[in-house]
Amino acid sequence: MENLLKILSSLKEKGLYREDFRYLSSEQAPRVCIEGKEIILLGSNNYLGLCNDIRLKEAAIDAVKQYGLGSGGSRLTTGSYDLHKSLEKKIADFKGTESSLIFNTGYMANVGIISSLCDREWVIFSDKNNHASIIDGCLLSGAKLVRYKHCDMDDLEKKILEHRGNNNLIVTDGVFSMDGDVAPLPDIVRLAKEYGMITMVDDAHGVGILGERGSGTASYFKVTNEIDIQMGTLSKAIGSIGGYVAGRQYFIDYFRNFARSFIFSTALPPSFISTSLKAIEIIEKDEITRQHLLEMANWFKNRLIKAGFHVTNTITPIIPVVVGDVKKTVELSESLLEEGIYVPAIRPPTVPKGTSRLRISLMATHTYHDLEYVMDVINFHGKKLGIIEG
Ligand SMILES: *Cc1c(COP(=O)(O)O)cnc(C)c1O
């Protein structure tokens, strides 16, 4: 016990302690209610504004009326509904693959996919900035984990030549969650072909944003058929909850039989499956909202750069402002909150040391008017804290 207390107080000294959370008492929207105050929300993954879309709400309510609430069992026992089957077909069509399988979260998908596919005989090559759920899947698998420099193909090839074994996987985020930049999939595919390796893309932040019909990063680069395993989440742009894997039928059959996070957990409730189905239907047709979001994000990014902030190399609605110092990052985030703007401060171990940042992300439903106000406030406090020149 004493040891735990010591660890916690050392976290506090370093400014890395996670205090109690901010609690919302309203919908996930551009303006939310936090502790009785109206706040502009600027760090949500609800990119397309679907979390509180009336069409999704109606889909959920109708499903509750027909199917009730809990699903009652694992997918392998009594928890599979016709809606699960429809959604798996929908995801496969949307992603352009033979088949798909739904997990309860993206985290569970990554852990289940990687730990069932790979074992000690495998070598996994993973981008340094990959999401924690990928790392956890790798660790659970017992495979040899080799991390290459972020999006650095020379480093990847060097490490392949040095470490490759009989069975090899290259795994990468499609869009990096804390950077907003995109993995060089065509180069990854070329290396995978050359050395006979399996490829996997985690498209948690690509789906709904990039590619034809918003179908994701593989489509954006036109390498859908060359990526073996496309994983993603239903919880971000799609506005619901869940994870999935899409790919060839034999991969999906394999995961259905061996992915433990799929097998040993109660299925998602029909209401949320229905919500996801409706969301994908909307996303496929709605080019306008997607274009609008990307344009607004580009405008906002350029405003920040012009003001002197250090912004990552992003092409998505994720617009991280890298501050560097942990305490300054938290101070900036807290100053903004006092002015009615909530942007989460992201610190190690979520991002590498010395790269603490505000992870700004936009929703299609934000207004230019609110964003102008945000720019004024962030400029003022950026100068006051010495983050940009005043
Ligand atoms: C959010 C996220 C996940 C996990 O998805 P959840 O559905 O939230 O569990 C996996 N990978 C990446 C890159 C993510 O950003």
XYZ file of N, CA and C in Angstrom, residues 227-370:
432
model
N -4.401 -4.599 -48.030
C -4.343 -4.646 -46.561
C -5.082 -5.904 -46.107
N -4.400 -6.771 -45.354
C -5.014 -8.038 -44.958
C -6.099 -7.851 -43.913
N -5.802 -7.017 -42.901
C -6.725 -6.877 -41.781
C -7.006 -5.400 -41.546
N -8.277 -5.007 -41.718
C -8.682 -3.633 -41.414
C -9.512 -3.655 -40.146
N -9.004 -2.965 -39.134
C -9.716 -2.913 -37.867
C -10.207 -1.483 -37.670
N -11.261 -1.310 -36.885
C -11.733 0.042 -36.624
C -12.683 0.084 -35.455
N -13.171 1.277 -35.171
C -14.119 1.413 -34.071
C -15.412 2.053 -34.571
N -16.497 1.731 -33.881
C -17.803 2.308 -34.205
C -18.089 3.495 -33.289
N -17.085 3.862 -32.480
C -17.319 4.790 -31.369
C -16.857 6.213 -31.638
N -16.252 6.464 -32.783
C -15.738 7.808 -33.042
C -16.619 8.478 -34.094
N -16.149 8.621 -35.340
C -17.011 9.289 -36.326
C -18.372 8.602 -36.439
N -18.416 7.296 -36.219
C -19.673 6.555 -36.395
C -20.664 6.860 -35.257
N -20.166 7.399 -34.149
C -21.066 7.966 -33.142
C -21.788 6.966 -32.260
N -21.346 5.709 -32.261
C -22.039 4.673 -31.499
C -21.045 4.013 -30.547
N -21.058 2.700 -30.453
C -20.048 1.994 -29.653
C -19.764 0.647 -30.304
N -18.523 0.193 -30.214
C -18.162 -1.112 -30.780
C -16.862 -1.039 -31.542
N -16.329 -2.215 -31.874
C -15.145 -2.298 -32.727
C -15.425 -3.327 -33.807
N -14.559 -3.406 -34.808
C -14.765 -4.431 -35.845
C -13.441 -4.800 -36.485
N -13.475 -5.964 -37.137
C -12.377 -6.331 -38.021
C -12.999 -6.691 -39.367
N -12.355 -6.240 -40.461
C -12.852 -6.535 -41.804
C -11.709 -7.097 -42.633
N -12.015 -8.099 -43.443
C -10.981 -8.705 -44.275
C -11.509 -9.936 -44.991
N -10.578 -10.800 -45.434
C -10.981 -12.020 -46.134
C -11.777 -12.931 -45.203
N -12.631 -13.757 -45.792
C -13.514 -14.639 -45.016
C -12.723 -15.529 -44.059
N -11.579 -16.065 -44.525
C -10.861 -17.001 -43.634
C -10.287 -16.301 -42.406
N -9.905 -15.037 -42.543
C -9.467 -14.284 -41.359
C -10.637 -14.147 -40.381
N -11.795 -13.769 -40.907
C -12.960 -13.525 -40.045
C -13.380 -14.834 -39.358
N -13.386 -15.933 -40.107
C -13.723 -17.243 -39.518
C -12.750 -17.575 -38.394
N -11.496 -17.256 -38.646
C -10.465 -17.541 -37.648
C -10.710 -16.743 -36.365
N -10.959 -15.431 -36.515
C -11.176 -14.587 -35.323
C -12.446 -15.007 -34.577
N -13.483 -15.413 -35.328
C -14.722 -15.856 -34.681
C -14.446 -17.077 -33.789
N -13.472 -17.881 -34.190
C -13.160 -19.096 -33.433
C -12.118 -18.899 -32.338
N -11.235 -17.913 -32.504
C -10.087 -17.846 -31.591
C -9.906 -16.537 -30.821
N -10.575 -15.455 -31.236
C -10.340 -14.179 -30.531
C -11.102 -14.191 -29.203
N -10.356 -14.268 -28.119
C -10.984 -14.475 -26.809
C -11.809 -13.270 -26.356
N -11.407 -12.060 -26.731
C -12.196 -10.887 -26.338
C -13.523 -10.839 -27.097
N -13.613 -11.579 -28.213
C -14.885 -11.720 -28.922
C -15.743 -12.800 -28.262
N -15.110 -13.912 -27.939
C -15.854 -15.092 -27.478
C -16.388 -14.921 -26.058
N -15.538 -14.409 -25.176
C -15.884 -14.445 -23.748
C -16.424 -13.120 -23.224
N -17.274 -12.467 -23.995
C -17.853 -11.210 -23.540
C -19.265 -11.087 -24.116
N -20.157 -10.530 -23.344
C -21.545 -10.374 -23.776
C -21.629 -9.459 -24.996
N -22.466 -9.846 -25.953
C -22.588 -9.094 -27.212
C -23.127 -7.689 -26.951
N -22.807 -6.761 -27.864
C -23.365 -5.402 -27.786
C -24.883 -5.462 -27.916
N -25.585 -4.571 -27.212
C -27.048 -4.556 -27.287
C -27.539 -4.178 -28.685
N -28.670 -4.734 -29.105
C -29.227 -4.445 -30.435
C -29.400 -2.951 -30.704
N -29.730 -2.160 -29.684
C -29.967 -0.731 -29.928
C -28.721 -0.053 -30.491
N -27.559 -0.423 -29.976
C -26.341 0.220 -30.474
C -25.924 -0.342 -31.831
N -26.282 -1.601 -32.090
C -26.009 -2.163 -33.415
C -26.848 -1.421 -34.455
N -28.083 -1.169 -34.099
C -28.976 -0.440 -34.990
C -28.468 0.990 -35.222
N -27.955 1.603 -34.166
C -27.372 2.948 -34.258
C -26.207 2.969 -35.249
N -25.331 1.975 -35.139
C -24.160 1.914 -36.027
C -24.584 1.705 -37.485
N -25.588 0.859 -37.677
C -26.083 0.607 -39.037
C -26.570 1.906 -39.671
N -27.366 2.658 -38.922
C -27.917 3.922 -39.426
C -26.774 4.895 -39.728
N -25.771 4.946 -38.836
C -24.667 5.892 -39.016
C -23.901 5.595 -40.303
N -23.604 4.332 -40.556
C -22.832 4.001 -41.770
C -23.651 4.341 -43.018
N -24.955 4.066 -42.942
C -25.849 4.425 -44.046
C -25.750 5.930 -44.350
N -25.739 6.731 -43.308
C -25.673 8.194 -43.475
C -24.303 8.602 -44.035
N -23.252 8.057 -43.441
C -21.884 8.435 -43.825
C -21.623 8.143 -45.305
N -22.082 6.974 -45.757
C -21.836 6.570 -47.151
C -22.367 7.597 -48.150
N -23.481 8.235 -47.779
C -24.139 9.152 -48.734
C -23.728 10.604 -48.537
N -23.212 10.950 -47.360
C -23.060 12.362 -47.007
C -21.650 12.888 -47.256
N -21.366 13.131 -48.537
C -20.071 13.680 -48.928
C -19.913 15.123 -48.411
N -21.019 15.837 -48.335
C -20.979 17.274 -48.037
C -20.471 17.548 -46.621
N -20.986 16.814 -45.652
C -20.573 17.020 -44.269
C -19.084 16.725 -44.114
N -18.639 15.642 -44.758
C -17.227 15.255 -44.676
C -16.330 16.345 -45.270
N -16.709 16.844 -46.446
C -15.915 17.896 -47.096
C -15.871 19.157 -46.238
N -17.024 19.500 -45.695
C -17.134 20.690 -44.848
C -16.205 20.571 -43.644
N -16.210 19.402 -43.006
C -15.369 19.180 -41.830
C -13.890 19.331 -42.177
N -13.485 18.725 -43.298
C -12.069 18.776 -43.689
C -11.646 20.210 -44.027
N -12.533 20.948 -44.679
C -12.219 22.342 -45.020
C -12.087 23.207 -43.757
N -13.033 23.017 -42.837
C -13.020 23.808 -41.598
C -11.767 23.478 -40.783
N -11.401 22.192 -40.756
C -10.214 21.765 -40.008
C -8.960 22.390 -40.606
N -8.897 22.423 -41.928
C -7.739 22.987 -42.611
C -7.627 24.493 -42.328
N -8.762 25.164 -42.358
C -8.809 26.592 -42.035
C -8.306 26.843 -40.610
N -8.791 26.041 -39.667
C -8.448 26.239 -38.261
C -6.969 25.929 -38.017
N -6.493 24.867 -38.652
C -5.074 24.505 -38.520
C -4.189 25.657 -38.998
N -4.524 26.230 -40.154
C -3.704 27.314 -40.696
C -3.740 28.560 -39.818
N -4.887 28.802 -39.186
C -4.975 29.936 -38.250
C -4.013 29.728 -37.078
N -3.976 28.506 -36.557
C -3.093 28.213 -35.416
C -1.624 28.358 -35.805
N -1.287 27.846 -36.978
C 0.105 27.915 -37.446
C 0.514 29.376 -37.621
N -0.389 30.162 -38.222
C -0.121 31.582 -38.437
C 0.105 32.311 -37.115
N -0.601 31.887 -36.084
C -0.456 32.520 -34.771
C 0.853 32.110 -34.095
N 1.531 31.102 -34.661
C 2.830 30.702 -34.129
C 2.828 29.422 -33.322
N 1.692 28.735 -33.271
C 1.658 27.472 -32.527
C 2.326 26.351 -33.328
N 2.841 25.362 -32.593
C 3.421 24.194 -33.245
C 2.339 23.134 -33.415
N 1.890 22.957 -34.646
C 0.827 21.992 -34.945
C 1.457 20.809 -35.676
N 0.968 19.582 -35.409
C 1.536 18.400 -36.083
C 1.168 18.415 -37.571
N 1.706 17.455 -38.273
C 1.544 17.359 -39.720
C 0.203 16.686 -40.071
N -0.895 17.296 -39.650
C -2.203 16.643 -39.747
C -2.951 16.984 -41.034
N -3.778 16.036 -41.515
C -4.686 16.337 -42.637
C -6.125 15.998 -42.250
N -6.351 15.842 -40.954
C -7.656 15.377 -40.475
C -8.222 16.396 -39.478
N -9.424 16.146 -38.937
C -9.952 17.084 -37.925
C -9.265 16.983 -36.576
N -8.253 16.110 -36.455
C -7.434 16.080 -35.236
C -6.315 17.106 -35.424
N -6.309 18.141 -34.571
C -5.350 19.239 -34.749
C -4.597 19.459 -33.437
N -3.561 18.648 -33.185
C -2.844 18.772 -31.915
C -1.920 19.993 -31.899
N -1.978 20.720 -30.773
C -1.067 21.841 -30.545
C -0.007 21.353 -29.562
N 1.228 21.157 -30.062
C 2.278 20.603 -29.211
C 2.898 21.726 -28.392
N 2.833 21.595 -27.069
C 3.398 22.591 -26.164
C 4.754 22.110 -25.642
N 4.857 20.809 -25.388
C 6.119 20.236 -24.918
C 6.100 19.974 -23.431
N 6.205 21.053 -22.666
C 6.265 20.946 -21.211
C 4.911 20.508 -20.629
N 4.962 19.536 -19.708
C 3.735 18.972 -19.142
C 2.909 20.036 -18.421
N 3.571 20.770 -17.519
C 2.826 21.697 -16.670
C 2.218 22.843 -17.476
N 2.977 23.320 -18.468
C 2.460 24.400 -19.313
C 1.240 23.929 -20.112
N 1.289 22.681 -20.554
C 0.167 22.138 -21.317
C -1.086 22.117 -20.462
N -0.925 21.648 -19.219
C -2.076 21.580 -18.316
C -2.575 22.988 -17.991
N -1.620 23.917 -17.782
C -2.016 25.310 -17.498
C -2.834 25.890 -18.649
N -2.377 25.657 -19.869
C -3.106 26.187 -21.026
C -4.514 25.597 -21.081
N -4.596 24.290 -20.870
C -5.895 23.626 -20.903
C -6.818 24.194 -19.826
N -6.261 24.425 -18.628
C -7.085 24.955 -17.535
C -7.503 26.413 -17.775
N -6.588 27.213 -18.351
C -6.951 28.603 -18.670
C -8.101 28.635 -19.671
N -8.038 27.735 -20.649
C -9.103 27.716 -21.663
C -10.433 27.318 -21.028
N -10.373 26.364 -20.113
C -11.613 25.909 -19.468
C -12.266 27.051 -18.693
N -11.417 27.879 -18.056
C -11.974 29.027 -17.336
C -12.703 29.976 -18.279
N -12.270 29.993 -19.533
C -12.908 30.872 -20.528
C -14.019 30.148 -21.295
N -14.351 28.943 -20.835
C -15.483 28.244 -21.445
C -15.135 27.371 -22.644
N -13.870 26.892 -22.688
C -13.461 26.021 -23.802
C -12.775 24.786 -23.225
N -13.262 23.608 -23.588
C -12.670 22.385 -23.046
C -11.855 21.658 -24.121
N -10.532 21.669 -23.942
C -9.625 20.894 -24.803
C -8.767 20.041 -23.876
N -8.799 18.717 -24.003
C -7.993 17.894 -23.104
C -6.496 18.063 -23.332
N -5.748 18.093 -22.211
C -4.292 18.071 -22.271
C -3.860 16.610 -22.351
N -3.000 16.291 -23.317
C -2.530 14.906 -23.476
C -1.055 14.851 -23.062
N -0.766 13.974 -22.122
C 0.572 13.905 -21.525
C 1.142 12.498 -21.655
N 2.444 12.318 -21.361
C 2.982 10.975 -21.290
C 2.225 10.173 -20.216
N 2.007 8.893 -20.333
C 2.578 8.033 -21.377
C 1.750 7.954 -22.652
N 0.639 8.726 -22.740
C -0.164 8.669 -23.970
C 0.637 9.173 -25.169
N 1.466 10.200 -24.959
C 2.362 10.689 -26.022
C 3.795 10.675 -25.484
N 4.808 10.658 -26.398
C 6.204 10.610 -25.927
C 6.556 11.808 -25.044
N 7.514 11.584 -24.155
C 8.007 12.642 -23.255
C 8.413 13.873 -24.044
N 8.093 15.056 -23.479
C 8.503 16.305 -24.130
C 7.601 16.728 -25.265
N 6.500 15.980 -25.489
C 5.585 16.351 -26.588
C 4.151 16.513 -26.084
N 4.014 16.888 -24.813
C 2.669 17.120 -24.268
C 1.936 18.124 -25.145
N 0.646 17.919 -25.264
C -0.088 18.714 -26.253
C -1.548 18.909 -25.876
N -2.154 19.921 -26.489
C -3.609 20.020 -26.464
C -4.100 19.283 -27.697
N -4.964 18.302 -27.485
C -5.486 17.593 -28.657
C -6.823 18.226 -29.042
N -6.702 19.202 -29.943
C -7.914 19.830 -30.463
C -8.488 18.912 -31.523
N -9.791 18.674 -31.487
C -10.406 18.006 -32.634
C -11.738 18.669 -32.903
N -12.070 18.752 -34.187
C -13.277 19.473 -34.597
C -14.405 18.513 -34.914
N -15.612 19.004 -34.755
C -16.810 18.301 -35.204
C -17.399 19.091 -36.367
N -18.023 18.377 -37.287
C -18.652 19.045 -38.435
C -19.699 20.046 -37.973
N -20.192 19.866 -36.754
C -21.269 20.710 -36.237
C -20.752 21.949 -35.494
N -19.426 22.116 -35.381
C -18.900 23.368 -34.837
C -19.250 24.519 -35.791
N -19.279 25.738 -35.242
C -19.526 26.882 -36.124
C -18.239 27.710 -36.235
N -18.068 28.375 -37.368
C -16.916 29.265 -37.548
C -16.925 30.348 -36.468
N -18.107 30.762 -36.076
C -18.253 31.790 -35.045
C -17.603 31.333 -33.731
N -17.928 30.135 -33.279
C -17.321 29.606 -32.051
C -15.811 29.425 -32.219
